Structure formats: structure tokens, C-alpha cells
mmCIF file of C-alpha atoms in Angstrom:
data_model
loop_
_atom_site.group_PDB
_atom_site.id
_atom_site.type_symbol
_atom_site.label_atom_id
_atom_site.label_comp_id
_atom_site.label_asym_id
_atom_site.label_seq_id
_atom_site.Cartn_x
_atom_site.Cartn_y
_atom_site.Cartn_z
ATOM 1 C CA UNK A 855 -100.251 -33.169 -9.050
ATOM 2 C CA UNK A 856 -102.951 -33.231 -6.316
ATOM 3 C CA UNK A 857 -105.305 -30.571 -7.652
ATOM 4 C CA UNK A 858 -107.341 -30.608 -4.457
ATOM 5 C CA UNK A 859 -104.244 -29.775 -2.382
ATOM 6 C CA UNK A 860 -103.401 -26.878 -4.731
ATOM 7 C CA UNK A 861 -106.967 -25.644 -4.440
ATOM 8 C CA UNK A 862 -106.933 -25.782 -0.663
ATOM 9 C CA UNK A 863 -103.560 -23.918 -0.648
ATOM 10 C CA UNK A 864 -105.142 -21.132 -2.737
ATOM 11 C CA UNK A 865 -108.098 -20.936 -0.323
ATOM 12 C CA UNK A 866 -106.057 -20.657 2.882
ATOM 13 C CA UNK A 867 -103.514 -18.356 1.244
ATOM 14 C CA UNK A 868 -106.160 -16.037 0.053
ATOM 15 C CA UNK A 869 -107.901 -15.986 3.373
ATOM 16 C CA UNK A 870 -104.640 -15.358 5.191
ATOM 17 C CA UNK A 871 -103.761 -12.549 2.784
ATOM 18 C CA UNK A 872 -107.102 -10.967 3.421
ATOM 19 C CA UNK A 873 -106.749 -11.086 7.127
ATOM 20 C CA UNK A 874 -103.237 -9.611 6.953
ATOM 21 C CA UNK A 875 -104.661 -6.769 4.856
ATOM 22 C CA UNK A 876 -107.354 -6.184 7.496
ATOM 23 C CA UNK A 877 -104.938 -6.166 10.340
ATOM 24 C CA UNK A 878 -102.381 -3.996 8.536
ATOM 25 C CA UNK A 879 -105.042 -1.427 7.642
ATOM 26 C CA UNK A 880 -106.312 -1.104 11.139
ATOM 27 C CA UNK A 881 -102.758 -0.834 12.584
ATOM 28 C CA UNK A 882 -101.508 1.727 10.058
ATOM 29 C CA UNK A 883 -104.388 4.170 9.993
ATOM 30 C CA UNK A 884 -105.219 6.273 13.002
ATOM 31 C CA UNK A 885 -108.746 6.867 11.818
ATOM 32 C CA UNK A 886 -110.832 4.414 9.893
ATOM 33 C CA UNK A 887 -112.972 6.289 7.328
ATOM 34 C CA UNK A 888 -116.253 4.792 5.908
ATOM 35 C CA UNK A 889 -114.667 3.727 2.564
ATOM 36 C CA UNK A 890 -111.751 2.021 4.321
ATOM 37 C CA UNK A 891 -114.190 0.259 6.674
ATOM 38 C CA UNK A 892 -116.328 -1.101 3.854
ATOM 39 C CA UNK A 893 -113.300 -2.040 1.782
ATOM 40 C CA UNK A 894 -112.012 -4.016 4.756
ATOM 41 C CA UNK A 895 -115.328 -5.652 5.290
ATOM 42 C CA UNK A 896 -115.466 -6.654 1.630
ATOM 43 C CA UNK A 897 -112.001 -8.317 1.934
ATOM 44 C CA UNK A 898 -113.028 -9.826 5.263
ATOM 45 C CA UNK A 899 -116.181 -11.439 3.794
ATOM 46 C CA UNK A 900 -114.201 -12.843 0.882
ATOM 47 C CA UNK A 901 -111.639 -14.185 3.283
ATOM 48 C CA UNK A 902 -114.154 -15.731 5.639
ATOM 49 C CA UNK A 903 -115.953 -17.390 2.723
ATOM 50 C CA UNK A 904 -112.593 -18.879 1.543
ATOM 51 C CA UNK A 905 -111.631 -19.931 5.061
ATOM 52 C CA UNK A 906 -115.000 -21.652 5.571
ATOM 53 C CA UNK A 907 -114.521 -23.639 2.359
ATOM 54 C CA UNK A 908 -111.077 -24.592 3.345
ATOM 55 C CA UNK A 909 -112.156 -25.801 6.802
ATOM 56 C CA UNK A 910 -114.977 -27.823 5.245
ATOM 57 C CA UNK A 911 -112.849 -29.343 2.570
ATOM 58 C CA UNK A 912 -110.081 -30.222 5.008
ATOM 59 C CA UNK A 913 -112.551 -31.829 7.443
ATOM 60 C CA UNK A 914 -111.602 -29.511 10.325
ATOM 61 C CA UNK A 915 -115.204 -28.953 11.388
ATOM 62 C CA UNK A 916 -116.239 -30.322 14.794
ATOM 63 C CA UNK A 917 -117.768 -33.715 14.863
ATOM 64 C CA UNK A 918 -121.539 -33.958 14.657
ATOM 65 C CA UNK A 919 -124.312 -33.590 12.110
ATOM 66 C CA UNK A 920 -124.976 -30.006 12.947
ATOM 67 C CA UNK A 921 -121.343 -28.839 12.393
ATOM 68 C CA UNK A 922 -120.935 -30.889 9.274
ATOM 69 C CA UNK A 923 -123.857 -29.133 7.592
ATOM 70 C CA UNK A 924 -123.693 -25.586 9.074
ATOM 71 C CA UNK A 925 -122.460 -23.042 6.585
ATOM 72 C CA UNK A 926 -122.470 -19.345 7.278
ATOM 73 C CA UNK A 927 -123.672 -17.392 4.159
ATOM 74 C CA UNK A 928 -120.671 -14.999 3.998
ATOM 75 C CA UNK A 929 -121.080 -14.799 0.199
ATOM 76 C CA UNK A 930 -124.322 -12.804 0.553
ATOM 77 C CA UNK A 931 -122.357 -9.900 2.084
ATOM 78 C CA UNK A 932 -119.434 -9.714 -0.309
ATOM 79 C CA UNK A 933 -120.887 -7.602 -3.128
ATOM 80 C CA UNK A 934 -122.925 -5.355 -0.770
ATOM 81 C CA UNK A 935 -119.717 -4.423 1.095
ATOM 82 C CA UNK A 936 -117.996 -3.477 -2.177
ATOM 83 C CA UNK A 937 -121.043 -1.500 -3.248
ATOM 84 C CA UNK A 938 -120.974 0.485 0.032
ATOM 85 C CA UNK A 939 -117.271 1.108 -0.514
ATOM 86 C CA UNK A 940 -117.883 2.397 -4.092
ATOM 87 C CA UNK A 941 -120.663 4.802 -2.948
ATOM 88 C CA UNK A 942 -118.468 6.223 -0.250
ATOM 89 C CA UNK A 943 -115.410 6.326 -2.489
ATOM 90 C CA UNK A 944 -117.314 8.417 -5.027
ATOM 91 C CA UNK A 945 -118.647 10.629 -2.300
ATOM 92 C CA UNK A 946 -122.287 9.821 -3.007
ATOM 93 C CA UNK A 947 -123.358 8.340 0.253
ATOM 94 C CA UNK A 948 -125.911 11.126 0.743
ATOM 95 C CA UNK A 949 -127.455 10.392 -2.626
ATOM 96 C CA UNK A 950 -127.530 6.596 -2.754
ATOM 97 C CA UNK A 951 -128.843 3.854 -0.539
ATOM 98 C CA UNK A 952 -126.168 1.501 0.772
ATOM 99 C CA UNK A 953 -128.515 -1.485 1.180
ATOM 100 C CA UNK A 954 -126.553 -2.614 4.218
ATOM 101 C CA UNK A 955 -129.693 -3.168 6.300
ATOM 102 C CA UNK A 956 -131.249 -5.274 3.588
ATOM 103 C CA UNK A 957 -127.956 -7.127 3.139
ATOM 104 C CA UNK A 958 -127.687 -8.082 6.815
ATOM 105 C CA UNK A 959 -131.361 -8.926 6.910
ATOM 106 C CA UNK A 960 -130.875 -11.458 4.093
ATOM 107 C CA UNK A 961 -127.750 -12.765 5.775
ATOM 108 C CA UNK A 962 -129.579 -13.212 9.144
ATOM 109 C CA UNK A 963 -132.575 -14.826 7.465
ATOM 110 C CA UNK A 964 -130.421 -17.353 5.506
ATOM 111 C CA UNK A 965 -128.371 -18.196 8.560
ATOM 112 C CA UNK A 966 -131.468 -18.722 10.760
ATOM 113 C CA UNK A 967 -133.155 -20.787 8.053
ATOM 114 C CA UNK A 968 -130.095 -22.999 7.714
ATOM 115 C CA UNK A 969 -129.714 -23.493 11.442
ATOM 116 C CA UNK A 970 -133.386 -24.508 11.690
ATOM 117 C CA UNK A 971 -133.179 -26.814 8.761
ATOM 118 C CA UNK A 972 -129.957 -28.457 10.004
ATOM 119 C CA UNK A 973 -131.438 -29.051 13.439
ATOM 120 C CA UNK A 974 -134.628 -30.460 11.817
ATOM 121 C CA UNK A 975 -132.630 -32.679 9.593
ATOM 122 C CA UNK A 976 -130.467 -33.850 12.453
ATOM 123 C CA UNK A 977 -133.620 -34.940 14.302
ATOM 124 C CA UNK A 978 -134.990 -36.619 11.259
ATOM 125 C CA UNK A 979 -137.885 -34.100 10.811
ATOM 126 C CA UNK A 980 -136.750 -33.331 7.285
ATOM 127 C CA UNK A 981 -134.594 -35.123 4.796
ATOM 128 C CA UNK A 982 -130.984 -34.399 3.988
ATOM 129 C CA UNK A 983 -132.059 -34.070 0.367
ATOM 130 C CA UNK A 984 -134.286 -31.115 1.370
ATOM 131 C CA UNK A 985 -131.248 -29.566 3.047
ATOM 132 C CA UNK A 986 -129.237 -29.938 -0.171
ATOM 133 C CA UNK A 987 -132.065 -28.262 -2.112
ATOM 134 C CA UNK A 988 -132.082 -25.419 0.384
ATOM 135 C CA UNK A 989 -128.247 -24.981 -0.060
ATOM 136 C CA UNK A 990 -128.813 -24.460 -3.837
ATOM 137 C CA UNK A 991 -131.743 -22.103 -3.076
ATOM 138 C CA UNK A 992 -129.646 -20.131 -0.612
ATOM 139 C CA UNK A 993 -126.786 -19.873 -3.073
ATOM 140 C CA UNK A 994 -129.225 -18.721 -5.796
ATOM 141 C CA UNK A 995 -130.713 -16.001 -3.601
ATOM 142 C CA UNK A 996 -127.207 -14.729 -2.736
ATOM 143 C CA UNK A 997 -126.264 -14.814 -6.381
ATOM 144 C CA UNK A 998 -129.406 -12.931 -7.476
ATOM 145 C CA UNK A 999 -128.903 -10.236 -4.831
ATOM 146 C CA UNK A 1000 -125.254 -9.862 -5.775
ATOM 147 C CA UNK A 1001 -126.179 -9.500 -9.398
ATOM 148 C CA UNK A 1002 -128.668 -6.784 -8.445
ATOM 149 C CA UNK A 1003 -125.982 -4.746 -6.658
ATOM 150 C CA UNK A 1004 -123.417 -5.506 -9.310
ATOM 151 C CA UNK A 1005 -125.556 -3.953 -11.999
ATOM 152 C CA UNK A 1006 -126.362 -1.018 -9.777
ATOM 153 C CA UNK A 1007 -122.610 -0.480 -9.207
ATOM 154 C CA UNK A 1008 -122.122 -0.527 -12.979
ATOM 155 C CA UNK A 1009 -124.920 2.030 -13.500
ATOM 156 C CA UNK A 1010 -123.334 4.232 -10.853
ATOM 157 C CA UNK A 1011 -120.022 4.159 -12.627
ATOM 158 C CA UNK A 1012 -121.613 4.887 -16.026
ATOM 159 C CA UNK A 1013 -123.629 7.824 -14.739
ATOM 160 C CA UNK A 1014 -120.975 9.247 -12.431
ATOM 161 C CA UNK A 1015 -119.206 11.399 -15.088
ATOM 162 C CA UNK A 1016 -122.265 13.594 -15.359
ATOM 163 C CA UNK A 1017 -122.090 14.444 -11.584
ATOM 164 C CA UNK A 1018 -118.280 13.998 -11.063
ATOM 165 C CA UNK A 1019 -116.236 16.077 -8.639
ATOM 166 C CA UNK A 1020 -113.165 17.973 -9.765
ATOM 167 C CA UNK A 1021 -110.860 15.238 -8.378
ATOM 168 C CA UNK A 1022 -112.389 12.122 -9.806
ATOM 169 C CA UNK A 1023 -111.941 12.342 -13.534
ATOM 170 C CA UNK A 1024 -112.825 9.390 -15.872
ATOM 171 C CA UNK A 1025 -109.191 8.558 -16.062
ATOM 172 C CA UNK A 1026 -109.098 8.023 -12.322
ATOM 173 C CA UNK A 1027 -111.925 5.538 -12.482
ATOM 174 C CA UNK A 1028 -110.189 3.095 -14.826
ATOM 175 C CA UNK A 1029 -109.179 0.817 -12.018
ATOM 176 C CA UNK A 1030 -112.824 0.512 -10.934
ATOM 177 C CA UNK A 1031 -113.876 -0.420 -14.421
ATOM 178 C CA UNK A 1032 -111.147 -3.024 -14.501
ATOM 179 C CA UNK A 1033 -112.290 -4.424 -11.165
ATOM 180 C CA UNK A 1034 -115.875 -4.497 -12.265
ATOM 181 C CA UNK A 1035 -114.872 -6.488 -15.348
ATOM 182 C CA UNK A 1036 -112.914 -8.962 -13.190
ATOM 183 C CA UNK A 1037 -115.799 -9.113 -10.683
ATOM 184 C CA UNK A 1038 -118.133 -9.855 -13.596
ATOM 185 C CA UNK A 1039 -116.054 -12.876 -14.574
ATOM 186 C CA UNK A 1040 -116.105 -14.086 -10.967
ATOM 187 C CA UNK A 1041 -119.936 -13.775 -10.936
ATOM 188 C CA UNK A 1042 -120.138 -15.730 -14.143
ATOM 189 C CA UNK A 1043 -118.242 -18.610 -12.521
ATOM 190 C CA UNK A 1044 -120.556 -18.317 -9.580
ATOM 191 C CA UNK A 1045 -123.557 -18.580 -11.890
ATOM 192 C CA UNK A 1046 -121.934 -21.591 -13.581
ATOM 193 C CA UNK A 1047 -121.444 -23.320 -10.223
ATOM 194 C CA UNK A 1048 -125.019 -22.647 -9.160
ATOM 195 C CA UNK A 1049 -126.288 -24.078 -12.443
ATOM 196 C CA UNK A 1050 -124.197 -27.215 -12.114
ATOM 197 C CA UNK A 1051 -125.212 -27.757 -8.490
ATOM 198 C CA UNK A 1052 -128.931 -27.393 -9.424
ATOM 199 C CA UNK A 1053 -129.125 -29.445 -12.683
ATOM 200 C CA UNK A 1054 -126.054 -31.636 -13.064
ATOM 201 C CA UNK A 1055 -125.839 -35.170 -11.758
ATOM 202 C CA UNK A 1056 -122.113 -35.444 -12.642
ATOM 203 C CA UNK A 1057 -120.612 -32.323 -11.124
ATOM 204 C CA UNK A 1058 -121.223 -31.647 -7.452
ATOM 205 C CA UNK A 1059 -119.796 -29.438 -4.701
ATOM 206 C CA UNK A 1060 -117.125 -28.770 -3.713
ATOM 207 C CA UNK A 1061 -115.665 -29.292 -7.226
ATOM 208 C CA UNK A 1062 -118.086 -26.986 -8.900
ATOM 209 C CA UNK A 1063 -116.842 -24.183 -6.708
ATOM 210 C CA UNK A 1064 -113.115 -24.650 -7.478
ATOM 211 C CA UNK A 1065 -112.882 -22.086 -10.326
ATOM 212 C CA UNK A 1066 -115.006 -19.594 -8.263
ATOM 213 C CA UNK A 1067 -112.843 -19.960 -5.106
ATOM 214 C CA UNK A 1068 -109.546 -19.601 -7.047
ATOM 215 C CA UNK A 1069 -110.726 -16.514 -8.953
ATOM 216 C CA UNK A 1070 -112.092 -14.908 -5.730
ATOM 217 C CA UNK A 1071 -108.737 -15.578 -4.045
ATOM 218 C CA UNK A 1072 -106.890 -13.799 -6.809
ATOM 219 C CA UNK A 1073 -109.382 -10.946 -6.519
ATOM 220 C CA UNK A 1074 -108.474 -10.543 -2.821
ATOM 221 C CA UNK A 1075 -104.830 -10.010 -3.755
ATOM 222 C CA UNK A 1076 -105.668 -7.423 -6.359
ATOM 223 C CA UNK A 1077 -108.587 -5.405 -5.088
ATOM 224 C CA UNK A 1078 -107.571 -4.939 -1.496
ATOM 225 C CA UNK A 1079 -104.287 -3.188 -2.189
ATOM 226 C CA UNK A 1080 -105.446 -1.431 -5.379
ATOM 227 C CA UNK A 1081 -108.575 -0.020 -3.811
ATOM 228 C CA UNK A 1082 -106.767 0.941 -0.623
ATOM 229 C CA UNK A 1083 -104.004 2.732 -2.590
ATOM 230 C CA UNK A 1084 -106.540 4.542 -4.766
ATOM 231 C CA UNK A 1085 -108.488 5.682 -1.681
ATOM 232 C CA UNK A 1086 -105.411 7.004 0.119
ATOM 233 C CA UNK A 1087 -104.283 8.768 -3.111
ATOM 234 C CA UNK A 1088 -107.751 10.376 -3.404
ATOM 235 C CA UNK A 1089 -107.624 11.620 0.192
ATOM 236 C CA UNK A 1090 -104.105 13.008 -0.428
ATOM 237 C CA UNK A 1091 -105.331 14.814 -3.532
ATOM 238 C CA UNK A 1092 -108.309 16.287 -1.694
ATOM 239 C CA UNK A 1093 -106.061 17.634 1.055
ATOM 240 C CA UNK A 1094 -103.507 18.892 -1.470
ATOM 241 C CA UNK A 1095 -106.216 20.610 -3.545
ATOM 242 C CA UNK A 1096 -107.518 22.407 -0.472
ATOM 243 C CA UNK A 1097 -103.993 23.532 0.353
ATOM 244 C CA UNK A 1098 -103.414 24.696 -3.186
ATOM 245 C CA UNK A 1099 -106.661 26.679 -3.093
ATOM 246 C CA UNK A 1100 -105.254 28.592 -0.077
ATOM 247 C CA UNK A 1101 -101.877 29.187 -1.698
ATOM 248 C CA UNK A 1102 -101.924 28.834 -5.480
ATOM 249 C CA UNK A 1103 -98.742 28.646 -7.468
ATOM 250 C CA UNK A 1104 -98.911 30.198 -10.925
ATOM 251 C CA UNK A 1105 -96.202 29.256 -13.535
ATOM 252 C CA UNK A 1106 -94.560 31.981 -15.543
ATOM 253 C CA UNK A 1107 -95.149 32.589 -19.207
ATOM 254 C CA UNK A 1108 -93.289 30.633 -21.825
ATOM 255 C CA UNK A 1109 -90.136 32.447 -22.940
ATOM 256 C CA UNK A 1110 -90.191 33.902 -26.410
ATOM 257 C CA UNK A 1111 -87.083 35.280 -28.191
ATOM 258 C CA UNK A 1112 -87.004 38.956 -29.216
ATOM 259 C CA UNK A 1113 -86.890 38.022 -32.884
ATOM 260 C CA UNK A 1114 -90.075 35.950 -32.624
ATOM 261 C CA UNK A 1115 -91.962 38.837 -30.940
ATOM 262 C CA UNK A 1116 -91.846 40.802 -34.152
ATOM 263 C CA UNK A 1117 -93.340 38.059 -36.252
ATOM 264 C CA UNK A 1118 -96.980 37.836 -37.323
ATOM 265 C CA UNK A 1119 -99.138 35.839 -34.882
ATOM 266 C CA UNK A 1120 -97.028 36.735 -31.812
ATOM 267 C CA UNK A 1121 -99.980 38.599 -30.241
ATOM 268 C CA UNK A 1122 -102.346 35.695 -30.802
ATOM 269 C CA UNK A 1123 -99.875 33.381 -29.104
ATOM 270 C CA UNK A 1124 -99.593 35.685 -26.139
ATOM 271 C CA UNK A 1125 -103.376 35.641 -25.819
ATOM 272 C CA UNK A 1126 -103.439 31.893 -26.038
ATOM 273 C CA UNK A 1127 -100.614 31.546 -23.483
ATOM 274 C CA UNK A 1128 -102.198 34.002 -21.158
ATOM 275 C CA UNK A 1129 -105.563 32.174 -21.389
ATOM 276 C CA UNK A 1130 -103.944 28.846 -20.498
ATOM 277 C CA UNK A 1131 -102.118 30.322 -17.513
ATOM 278 C CA UNK A 1132 -104.937 32.514 -16.114
ATOM 279 C CA UNK A 1133 -107.575 29.842 -16.478
ATOM 280 C CA UNK A 1134 -105.161 27.043 -15.439
ATOM 281 C CA UNK A 1135 -106.136 24.941 -18.428
ATOM 282 C CA UNK A 1136 -102.959 22.905 -18.031
ATOM 283 C CA UNK A 1137 -104.482 21.398 -14.938
ATOM 284 C CA UNK A 1138 -107.163 19.654 -17.022
ATOM 285 C CA UNK A 1139 -105.947 16.078 -17.509
ATOM 286 C CA UNK A 1140 -108.169 15.574 -20.593
ATOM 287 C CA UNK A 1141 -107.313 18.878 -22.278
ATOM 288 C CA UNK A 1142 -106.943 18.399 -26.019
ATOM 289 C CA UNK A 1143 -105.844 20.817 -28.739
ATOM 290 C CA UNK A 1144 -109.248 20.588 -30.378
ATOM 291 C CA UNK A 1145 -111.053 21.400 -27.210
ATOM 292 C CA UNK A 1146 -108.780 24.443 -26.396
ATOM 293 C CA UNK A 1147 -109.061 25.679 -29.953
ATOM 294 C CA UNK A 1148 -112.874 25.573 -29.624
ATOM 295 C CA UNK A 1149 -112.785 27.441 -26.355
ATOM 296 C CA UNK A 1150 -110.702 30.254 -27.994
ATOM 297 C CA UNK A 1151 -112.626 30.280 -31.234
ATOM 298 C CA UNK A 1152 -109.423 29.441 -33.060
ATOM 299 C CA UNK A 1153 -108.705 26.901 -35.770
ATOM 300 C CA UNK A 1154 -106.814 23.790 -34.683
ATOM 301 C CA UNK A 1155 -104.180 24.118 -37.391
ATOM 302 C CA UNK A 1156 -103.739 27.820 -36.546
ATOM 303 C CA UNK A 1157 -103.202 26.977 -32.824
ATOM 304 C CA UNK A 1158 -100.788 24.198 -33.703
ATOM 305 C CA UNK A 1159 -98.699 26.558 -35.880
ATOM 306 C CA UNK A 1160 -98.639 29.239 -33.132
ATOM 307 C CA UNK A 1161 -97.628 26.804 -30.401
ATOM 308 C CA UNK A 1162 -94.909 25.221 -32.580
ATOM 309 C CA UNK A 1163 -93.530 28.496 -33.696
ATOM 310 C CA UNK A 1164 -93.470 30.538 -30.492
ATOM 311 C CA UNK A 1165 -93.084 27.924 -27.790
ATOM 312 C CA UNK A 1166 -90.790 25.551 -29.584
ATOM 313 C CA UNK A 1167 -92.892 22.600 -28.448
ATOM 314 C CA UNK A 1168 -95.676 20.568 -29.961
ATOM 315 C CA UNK A 1169 -98.969 20.983 -28.182
ATOM 316 C CA UNK A 1170 -98.723 18.104 -25.724
ATOM 317 C CA UNK A 1171 -95.208 19.150 -24.697
ATOM 318 C CA UNK A 1172 -96.245 22.760 -24.501
ATOM 319 C CA UNK A 1173 -99.012 21.929 -21.982
ATOM 320 C CA UNK A 1174 -96.758 19.446 -20.154
ATOM 321 C CA UNK A 1175 -94.127 22.129 -19.749
ATOM 322 C CA UNK A 1176 -96.460 24.110 -17.573
ATOM 323 C CA UNK A 1177 -97.502 20.967 -15.662
ATOM 324 C CA UNK A 1178 -93.828 20.083 -14.979
ATOM 325 C CA UNK A 1179 -93.013 23.681 -13.858
ATOM 326 C CA UNK A 1180 -95.939 23.554 -11.539
ATOM 327 C CA UNK A 1181 -94.850 20.217 -10.193
ATOM 328 C CA UNK A 1182 -91.273 21.450 -9.649
ATOM 329 C CA UNK A 1183 -92.622 24.359 -7.562
ATOM 330 C CA UNK A 1184 -94.580 21.991 -5.371
ATOM 331 C CA UNK A 1185 -91.921 19.292 -5.073
ATOM 332 C CA UNK A 1186 -89.343 21.890 -4.145
ATOM 333 C CA UNK A 1187 -91.560 23.502 -1.515
ATOM 334 C CA UNK A 1188 -91.110 22.000 2.003
ATOM 335 C CA UNK A 1189 -94.737 23.000 2.763
ATOM 336 C CA UNK A 1190 -95.889 20.255 0.322
ATOM 337 C CA UNK A 1191 -93.546 17.496 1.497
ATOM 338 C CA UNK A 1192 -96.302 15.617 3.373
ATOM 339 C CA UNK A 1193 -98.067 14.901 0.049
ATOM 340 C CA UNK A 1194 -97.137 11.962 -2.182
ATOM 341 C CA UNK A 1195 -95.388 12.572 -5.460
ATOM 342 C CA UNK A 1196 -98.149 10.795 -7.333
ATOM 343 C CA UNK A 1197 -100.750 13.053 -5.798
ATOM 344 C CA UNK A 1198 -98.783 16.165 -6.785
ATOM 345 C CA UNK A 1199 -98.356 14.922 -10.324
ATOM 346 C CA UNK A 1200 -102.111 14.215 -10.732
ATOM 347 C CA UNK A 1201 -102.971 17.597 -9.296
ATOM 348 C CA UNK A 1202 -100.648 19.239 -11.777
ATOM 349 C CA UNK A 1203 -102.774 17.925 -14.633
ATOM 350 C CA UNK A 1204 -101.197 14.555 -15.558
ATOM 351 C CA UNK A 1205 -103.646 11.702 -15.878
ATOM 352 C CA UNK A 1206 -101.363 8.973 -14.586
ATOM 353 C CA UNK A 1207 -98.237 8.358 -12.578
ATOM 354 C CA UNK A 1208 -96.333 6.933 -15.577
ATOM 355 C CA UNK A 1209 -97.153 9.950 -17.788
ATOM 356 C CA UNK A 1210 -96.014 12.313 -15.039
ATOM 357 C CA UNK A 1211 -92.704 10.546 -14.499
ATOM 358 C CA UNK A 1212 -92.027 10.346 -18.247
ATOM 359 C CA UNK A 1213 -92.761 14.081 -18.851
ATOM 360 C CA UNK A 1214 -90.871 15.192 -15.740
ATOM 361 C CA UNK A 1215 -87.742 13.222 -16.805
ATOM 362 C CA UNK A 1216 -88.038 14.628 -20.372
ATOM 363 C CA UNK A 1217 -88.019 18.234 -19.179
ATOM 364 C CA UNK A 1218 -85.715 18.011 -16.148
ATOM 365 C CA UNK A 1219 -83.490 15.051 -16.856
ATOM 366 C CA UNK A 1220 -84.406 13.347 -13.576
ATOM 367 C CA UNK A 1221 -87.329 11.637 -11.879
ATOM 368 C CA UNK A 1222 -89.675 13.482 -9.556
ATOM 369 C CA UNK A 1223 -88.335 11.393 -6.669
ATOM 370 C CA UNK A 1224 -84.723 12.363 -7.439
ATOM 371 C CA UNK A 1225 -85.731 16.017 -7.838
ATOM 372 C CA UNK A 1226 -87.560 16.069 -4.452
ATOM 373 C CA UNK A 1227 -84.607 14.348 -2.687
ATOM 374 C CA UNK A 1228 -82.142 16.941 -4.143
ATOM 375 C CA UNK A 1229 -84.101 20.025 -3.058
#
């Protein structure tokens, strides 16, 4: 198998996929919000970096010393564009610097320095060896700056729960943590390539970049669509939450038989049930039995016994019954038809799409999609 051919296929496929994503995004959306813009710039920079590597490896550059040695430092802008997306996605653009001016200043400085050195080397004023050393230096600067922003992004995610909005709960940030982990692996491959380029006499470009380019190509496939989906879902939830604030839907109380009403503890259960409904505690995706018991000053075992006896459910099913009832009200209301089923499920207190679908099917015998279609 020709590994170089496989590598080049990955490069051009990743670049093409990225450009398709860019084009599709701008054609589909009427208005390009700042997070969508920076997400597209992130994918675009990755794609341009891959495309440039493919063009160089395939020998498609124009003839001449200048074109053979000219490389645009797209890599210096990749992490900054994601960092800007992250800041806007979290709604912290008024509290955090975006570093885009510094990023483009470094990009421009590296580009101008390379053009000057290539021209000088072409005229014999400096050696080609110096140009190679500059390439390693340029890559090292881009790597160091990317590491700086990468760790700032991690810090932002770690500290965000203390200043989180009502929509972005920790459960909703798991995809970002997964991406940061994958991105960290890509940066490690980048560090490995820079190390080999600087100190190894055996391994040289472009082979040292093969693992990095392949991993970045896979990253384009994953992050573009995942981040775009998560952002659209977030906007849907924000709009839905505003609409629900104008017209709340309150589920009814859990039905209790007449025989149960005479039993000891019935009054305590009614207080518990009333508290959950009036304070909409079922909308909390991280609500636990221990936490609710602490709020009510009640023992966990006592609460469990009351819920089991008077609702007929265990605690998770008891809370989910309210969430499902709420979701049924929204899914069956034509006024909420513009909103996605996933957004409705998350706004009803479920912490994931899969949990919502499983619970909804358990209580209704059908999926949310089938329920909405039938109403």
C-alpha cells in the first residue's frame, strides 16, 4: 500500500469536507452569528492548512524557488479561532479577551518574515539552511501560542460552572471536554513533529507531519458538525426558554388513591409533591434524591419511602414522570412546533437526548417523534 497516497487522500478529503461545511453553513443560515463565524473560521483554517500540505506534497505549486518555499502559516490561526468560538458559545465575550488581534498580528508577522527570507534566499543573500531553521522556529512559535490558548480554553471550561447560565449545565459541556481531550492529542502530535524536525537527523518533513495531518483531518469531520449542532441546539433552547417564560406549563399533581390518602405520611408526600411542582424542581437535570431531601430537611430514606408508597414510582421515575408530562404538553402544542424535540426534552429537565427518548417511551409507549407526529 502506498502510504503517501493514503495520506494525501486524507488531506484533500479533510480539506474538501471542511469547505463543504463552510459553504453549507453560509447557505443554510440567514444570519451568521459570531459563534458560527468563528467555528467556520476554525474549520476553514484547518482545511487551508491541510490543502496547503496536499498541494506541496503533490508538487502542484507554481515553478520557481519562491513558490517552492512559500508556506502560509494557517496553523497559527487554528486554535485562536476555536478559542473565540468557545468564548462566544459560552456567552462570555464581554468578560474575556478573544486575542484575535494578537493572533492576526502573529500571522502577519510570520508571513512577512517568511516572504522576506524566501526572497533573500532566492537571491543568495541567506542560505537555504537558514530558511529551514526559520521554518522550525515559525512552527515552534505557532505551537507555543496555540498551547497558551489551549490551556486558557481548559481554564475557561473548568471555571465556567461557577458562573454558568441556566441553560449551559455541566452535562451540556461534555462534548467540549471530549473535544479538548482530542485537541490535546493533536497538539501532542504537533509537539512531537516540531521536536523531530528540530533535533532528528533521520525523520524530516513532510513525514513527521503525517500523524498530525491525519488527526487534524479527523478532527474536521467531528468538531465541525458537533459544534454546529450544539450551537443550534443552544439557540433553540434559549428561544424556547424565553417562550416558556411567557407562557409556562405546569403539570398536575401525581394521582393518589383514596385509600392511600388515609395512610400516615400522606400529608408529607403532598408537601413534597407540591414543592417539586411549584418550584419546578423536575426541570433541574442534575436533581438527586439526596439534594432534594436536603432542601426539604427530610431524610433520604424517608423521602424514598414516601415516593415509593404514594406515587408508585421510584425516585428517578417519579421525577421523570413530571418531565414526560411537561414534554407531552409542549410536543402536543402547535405553538411549540418550531422547536426541535431535543431542545424540548432538555428544557423539560432531561440531561441528554437518549435519556429523554428512553423515559418518554417508557411512560407513553412511543417515541417523542411519533407522539408529535400523531398530535
